[in-house]
XYZ file of C-alpha atoms in Angstrom:
363
model
C 0.046 0.052 0.052
C 1.382 3.362 -0.970
C 2.073 5.570 2.034
C 1.573 9.435 2.240
C 1.545 11.982 4.932
C -1.837 13.629 4.210
C -4.872 13.229 2.028
C -7.277 16.163 1.615
C -10.702 15.136 0.440
C -12.357 17.953 -1.546
C -10.805 20.533 -3.906
C -13.006 23.431 -3.055
C -11.606 26.681 -1.748
C -11.243 25.342 1.862
C -9.770 22.074 0.800
C -7.232 23.744 -1.476
C -6.279 26.173 1.378
C -5.739 23.278 3.728
C -3.720 21.397 1.156
C -1.635 24.496 0.698
C -1.098 24.879 4.379
C -0.100 21.285 4.783
C 2.308 21.327 1.878
C 3.949 24.655 2.938
C 4.514 22.999 6.379
C 6.320 20.069 4.601
C 3.785 17.427 4.516
C 3.511 15.227 1.432
C -0.106 15.953 0.403
C -2.564 14.460 -2.059
C -5.870 16.240 -2.876
C -8.672 13.862 -4.000
C -11.620 15.448 -5.846
C -14.654 13.477 -7.104
C -15.532 16.001 -9.849
C -13.534 16.751 -13.032
C -11.971 19.997 -11.757
C -11.457 22.183 -8.728
C -14.273 24.094 -7.000
C -17.206 22.639 -8.913
C -19.336 22.520 -5.762
C -20.199 25.398 -3.365
C -16.955 27.225 -4.068
C -18.201 28.115 -7.625
C -21.817 28.534 -6.680
C -21.830 31.427 -4.164
C -21.883 35.154 -4.025
C -18.025 35.539 -4.234
C -18.273 37.993 -1.325
C -15.479 38.804 1.168
C -17.434 39.199 4.353
C -16.691 41.774 6.938
C -17.688 39.508 9.887
C -20.908 41.371 11.066
C -23.179 38.425 11.576
C -21.512 35.680 13.583
C -21.757 35.159 17.381
C -18.838 36.779 19.190
C -16.187 34.271 20.132
C -17.362 31.730 17.577
C -15.084 30.110 14.945
C -17.086 31.795 12.281
C -16.564 35.273 13.755
C -12.883 34.790 14.581
C -11.870 33.111 11.377
C -13.839 35.425 9.190
C -12.235 38.520 10.588
C -8.717 37.040 10.548
C -9.310 35.388 7.158
C -10.680 38.549 5.524
C -7.392 40.506 5.989
C -5.335 37.492 5.002
C -7.417 37.019 1.944
C -7.043 40.668 0.821
C -3.308 40.481 1.359
C -3.110 37.136 -0.582
C -5.088 38.573 -3.460
C -2.790 41.652 -3.619
C 0.361 39.526 -3.530
C -0.885 37.049 -6.231
C -2.650 39.495 -8.492
C -6.069 37.885 -7.920
C -8.924 40.099 -9.012
C -10.858 41.498 -6.094
C -12.402 44.807 -4.989
C -13.059 46.181 -1.512
C -16.374 47.756 -2.641
C -18.137 47.863 0.757
C -21.534 46.667 1.683
C -24.848 48.286 2.904
C -27.208 46.180 5.102
C -30.551 47.945 4.777
C -33.581 48.013 6.994
C -37.107 49.482 6.787
C -38.796 51.169 9.817
C -39.888 47.910 11.344
C -36.435 46.285 11.010
C -34.277 49.023 12.677
C -34.048 47.148 15.981
C -32.644 44.134 14.047
C -30.132 46.402 12.412
C -29.188 47.851 15.765
C -28.516 44.369 17.088
C -26.423 43.616 14.101
C -24.374 46.743 14.627
C -23.788 45.776 18.317
C -22.721 42.258 17.127
C -20.291 43.754 14.626
C -18.717 45.947 17.356
C -18.332 42.845 19.610
C -16.503 41.135 16.724
C -14.188 44.123 16.249
C -15.641 44.882 12.824
C -15.794 48.456 11.572
C -19.299 49.650 10.504
C -21.025 52.995 10.085
C -24.698 53.635 10.888
C -26.525 55.582 8.108
C -29.880 57.135 8.219
C -32.044 56.615 5.111
C -31.043 59.913 3.503
C -27.348 59.188 3.983
C -27.760 55.784 2.460
C -29.718 57.250 -0.469
C -26.899 59.817 -1.037
C -24.430 56.975 -1.444
C -26.735 54.793 -3.572
C -29.510 56.942 -5.163
C -31.493 53.845 -6.257
C -31.850 52.615 -2.650
C -34.899 52.786 -0.439
C -34.458 52.169 3.217
C -35.043 53.804 6.652
C -31.505 53.069 7.820
C -28.458 51.116 6.766
C -25.278 49.679 8.248
C -22.171 50.413 6.016
C -19.446 47.705 6.098
C -16.525 49.313 4.342
C -14.320 46.148 4.613
C -16.643 43.912 2.661
C -15.771 43.142 -0.918
C -15.784 40.731 -3.884
C -13.235 38.295 -5.247
C -12.662 36.090 -8.340
C -13.199 32.789 -6.473
C -11.861 30.678 -9.367
C -8.728 32.868 -9.589
C -8.314 32.375 -5.864
C -8.583 28.602 -6.077
C -6.095 28.445 -8.951
C -3.632 30.400 -6.764
C -4.096 28.178 -3.762
C -3.531 25.108 -5.922
C -0.538 26.616 -7.541
C 0.986 27.306 -4.096
C 0.228 23.786 -2.924
C 1.651 22.154 -6.053
C 4.825 24.377 -5.859
C 5.369 22.832 -2.390
C 4.919 19.178 -3.600
C 1.148 18.656 -3.284
C -0.658 16.650 -6.014
C -4.273 16.994 -7.249
C -6.204 13.903 -8.478
C -9.592 14.740 -10.012
C -12.363 12.163 -10.842
C -11.124 10.363 -7.715
C -14.138 9.842 -5.564
C -13.320 8.408 -2.136
C -15.557 5.292 -1.714
C -13.871 3.434 1.107
C -11.761 4.262 4.186
C -10.641 2.135 7.121
C -8.821 3.077 10.272
C -5.498 1.167 10.600
C -3.503 1.940 13.840
C -2.462 5.597 13.391
C -3.396 5.877 9.731
C -6.297 5.606 7.316
C -6.511 3.268 4.349
C -8.178 5.083 1.386
C -9.841 3.633 -1.649
C -11.220 5.579 -4.554
C -13.753 4.886 -7.379
C -14.822 1.555 -5.942
C -11.362 0.057 -5.844
C -9.915 -1.533 -2.647
C -7.842 0.825 -0.516
C -4.423 1.393 -2.091
C -3.248 4.347 -0.144
C -2.329 4.659 3.510
C -2.409 8.219 4.897
C -1.158 9.354 8.292
C -3.782 12.082 8.116
C -7.037 12.432 6.271
C -8.615 15.920 6.165
C -12.328 15.671 5.203
C -13.088 18.918 3.458
C -15.910 17.683 1.249
C -18.337 20.559 1.994
C -21.964 19.561 1.910
C -20.926 15.918 1.502
C -18.512 15.924 4.527
C -20.980 13.962 6.859
C -21.372 11.331 4.081
C -17.641 11.095 3.619
C -17.052 10.761 7.368
C -19.533 7.860 7.397
C -17.352 5.991 4.988
C -14.647 5.581 7.525
C -14.763 2.087 8.971
C -14.135 2.095 12.646
C -14.882 5.855 13.080
C -17.366 6.607 15.887
C -20.611 7.414 14.310
C -21.857 9.622 17.140
C -19.222 12.219 15.834
C -20.763 12.492 12.394
C -23.527 15.179 12.213
C -26.584 14.897 10.033
C -26.228 16.881 6.774
C -29.066 19.349 5.860
C -29.400 20.629 2.229
C -30.344 24.292 2.010
C -30.410 25.186 -1.666
C -29.872 28.730 -2.772
C -30.962 30.053 -6.218
C -29.596 33.065 -7.909
C -31.122 35.302 -10.581
C -29.048 37.694 -12.722
C -30.086 41.200 -13.855
C -30.532 41.992 -17.462
C -28.626 45.234 -17.884
C -26.608 47.152 -15.264
C -27.709 47.895 -11.736
C -27.452 51.429 -10.420
C -25.346 50.357 -7.442
C -21.631 50.468 -6.711
C -21.813 48.562 -3.313
C -23.236 45.218 -2.305
C -26.810 45.602 -0.946
C -28.033 43.176 1.712
C -31.354 43.081 3.584
C -31.322 42.220 7.319
C -30.565 38.475 7.766
C -33.341 35.839 7.682
C -33.630 32.189 8.856
C -31.040 29.982 7.079
C -29.268 32.727 5.066
C -28.516 36.425 4.782
C -31.552 37.279 2.667
C -31.881 37.842 -1.049
C -29.042 40.318 -1.679
C -27.498 42.185 -4.505
C -23.917 41.250 -5.378
C -21.734 42.560 -8.131
C -19.146 40.680 -10.193
C -15.845 42.307 -11.029
C -17.308 43.491 -14.335
C -20.177 45.337 -12.505
C -22.888 42.819 -13.507
C -25.534 42.282 -10.805
C -27.087 39.085 -9.462
C -29.566 38.499 -6.715
C -29.813 35.647 -4.195
C -29.493 33.248 -2.689
C -32.913 32.262 -1.407
C -33.338 29.407 1.065
C -35.010 26.157 -0.126
C -34.667 23.139 2.188
C -34.318 20.034 -0.039
C -33.627 16.349 0.367
C -30.584 16.104 -1.839
C -28.137 18.220 -3.912
C -29.928 19.757 -6.855
C -28.455 22.646 -8.851
C -31.451 23.377 -11.096
C -32.857 26.844 -10.898
C -36.688 26.864 -11.117
C -37.684 30.063 -13.001
C -40.848 30.075 -10.907
C -38.912 31.118 -7.830
C -38.304 34.481 -9.484
C -41.635 35.826 -8.198
C -40.553 36.118 -4.578
C -37.280 37.635 -5.746
C -39.020 40.574 -7.168
C -40.952 41.214 -3.984
C -37.784 40.902 -1.854
C -35.682 43.054 -4.062
C -38.272 45.849 -4.402
C -38.209 46.329 -0.648
C -34.826 48.027 -1.121
C -34.866 48.707 -4.901
C -38.428 49.768 -5.883
C -37.492 50.604 -9.421
C -36.731 46.957 -10.361
C -38.629 46.376 -13.588
C -40.815 43.464 -14.404
C -38.937 40.782 -16.478
C -35.543 42.208 -15.507
C -34.478 38.970 -13.766
C -33.338 35.688 -15.445
C -32.291 32.399 -13.749
C -28.579 32.181 -13.136
C -27.311 29.267 -10.948
C -27.926 27.587 -7.692
C -25.667 26.460 -4.815
C -25.933 24.245 -1.735
C -25.042 25.329 1.774
C -23.037 22.927 3.868
C -25.344 22.964 6.747
C -25.359 20.705 9.875
C -28.599 22.244 11.269
C -32.067 22.288 9.794
C -34.965 24.680 9.544
C -36.021 26.383 12.737
C -32.876 25.071 14.579
C -30.238 27.458 15.857
C -27.327 28.154 13.512
C -24.300 25.955 14.012
C -20.722 27.138 14.216
C -17.966 25.743 11.951
C -16.796 22.364 13.280
C -13.032 21.478 13.015
C -13.311 18.050 14.508
C -9.886 16.710 15.601
C -8.774 13.964 17.949
C -9.666 15.943 20.999
C -13.247 15.640 19.947
C -13.458 12.170 18.428
C -10.396 10.366 19.553
C -8.936 9.399 16.112
C -5.551 11.073 15.542
C -5.539 10.293 11.780
C -8.817 12.105 10.929
C -9.709 15.787 10.800
C -13.311 16.509 9.791
C -14.485 19.893 8.608
C -18.241 20.120 9.122
C -20.722 22.871 8.479
C -18.213 24.987 6.451
C -20.879 27.257 4.826
C -20.555 31.088 4.542
C -18.225 32.723 5.465
C -16.031 29.741 4.472
C -14.555 31.451 1.389
C -13.640 34.637 3.433
C -12.243 32.510 6.319
C -10.486 29.964 4.078
C -6.816 30.932 4.738
C -7.337 31.341 8.503
C -9.439 28.238 8.683
C -6.716 26.224 7.030
C -4.134 27.468 9.534
C -6.402 26.644 12.383
C -7.221 23.222 11.104
C -3.571 22.230 10.410
C -2.452 23.592 13.772
C -4.611 20.894 15.435
C -2.755 17.917 13.867
C -1.258 15.847 16.568
């Protein structure tokens, strides 16, 4: 059986960041990806937003790693020439939602995140197309070319000796002393890794369940929260990201811009039983209603289906939001396995800091 220091399962942005961190620290690393290329799951089906860190409970991994990861991500993008823009974000509220916005501002302060409270007229002066009673300005929020980021992470990892194997679905694993035997594509295990990092995103619980001998009580249930996006025909009259106050399961149907200035809206929240990336055009109706709460001038017929993503949730509807889980031996007792569960937003923003945190926990 071939031996290797580390196997990373999943070549999304977090898996690639972890592989890069392992390789830079001198670990022989193999990245196994079931799809035909990198980032074909959630990493290419999101808003491509660099989050400021407003939303997450103070002291949580999400809060800490988002704030630390945001600055590291901006620096990494500058150093590598990755397209990005610190364009800022407005979180908007109507009269009835101002208390919610005040609580969000207090949460941001607790997380050490810079924000500015704007009255409706001040927000309108910044973005004349906007309608709101108040807004919270997050100047540190931005956008990034997520594919360019993933290519740079992969290049760094490979330059330090890591190897990527696509179309390599992990189908069997077994614990063997202080290692894991790994088999792909239905074949018997042919690889023995001293460490397996499960960074399979929404499929991470299913991947963890493949490990023969791993304690099942430490594998959370996966919940599938689909998010659809609609793009805008023509240009939007906004220069910043526009978000409503958060809603259950997500951050509300928000307006994001790509680096060419094109606008898209989403994601909504649709609890489903399995991964499904089809965008139902009929879901556009509620989009119009939600968007017109902050952009009343949106014209009928201006939206068209774009794409859908799937959030890597380990909590269901009407359950409290879960933090990131970096499950190491201190939690489950298996030194050779590191499971990353519930790595939804702000996973992209946090990716570099999350990778450092995860790799630092290796025994």
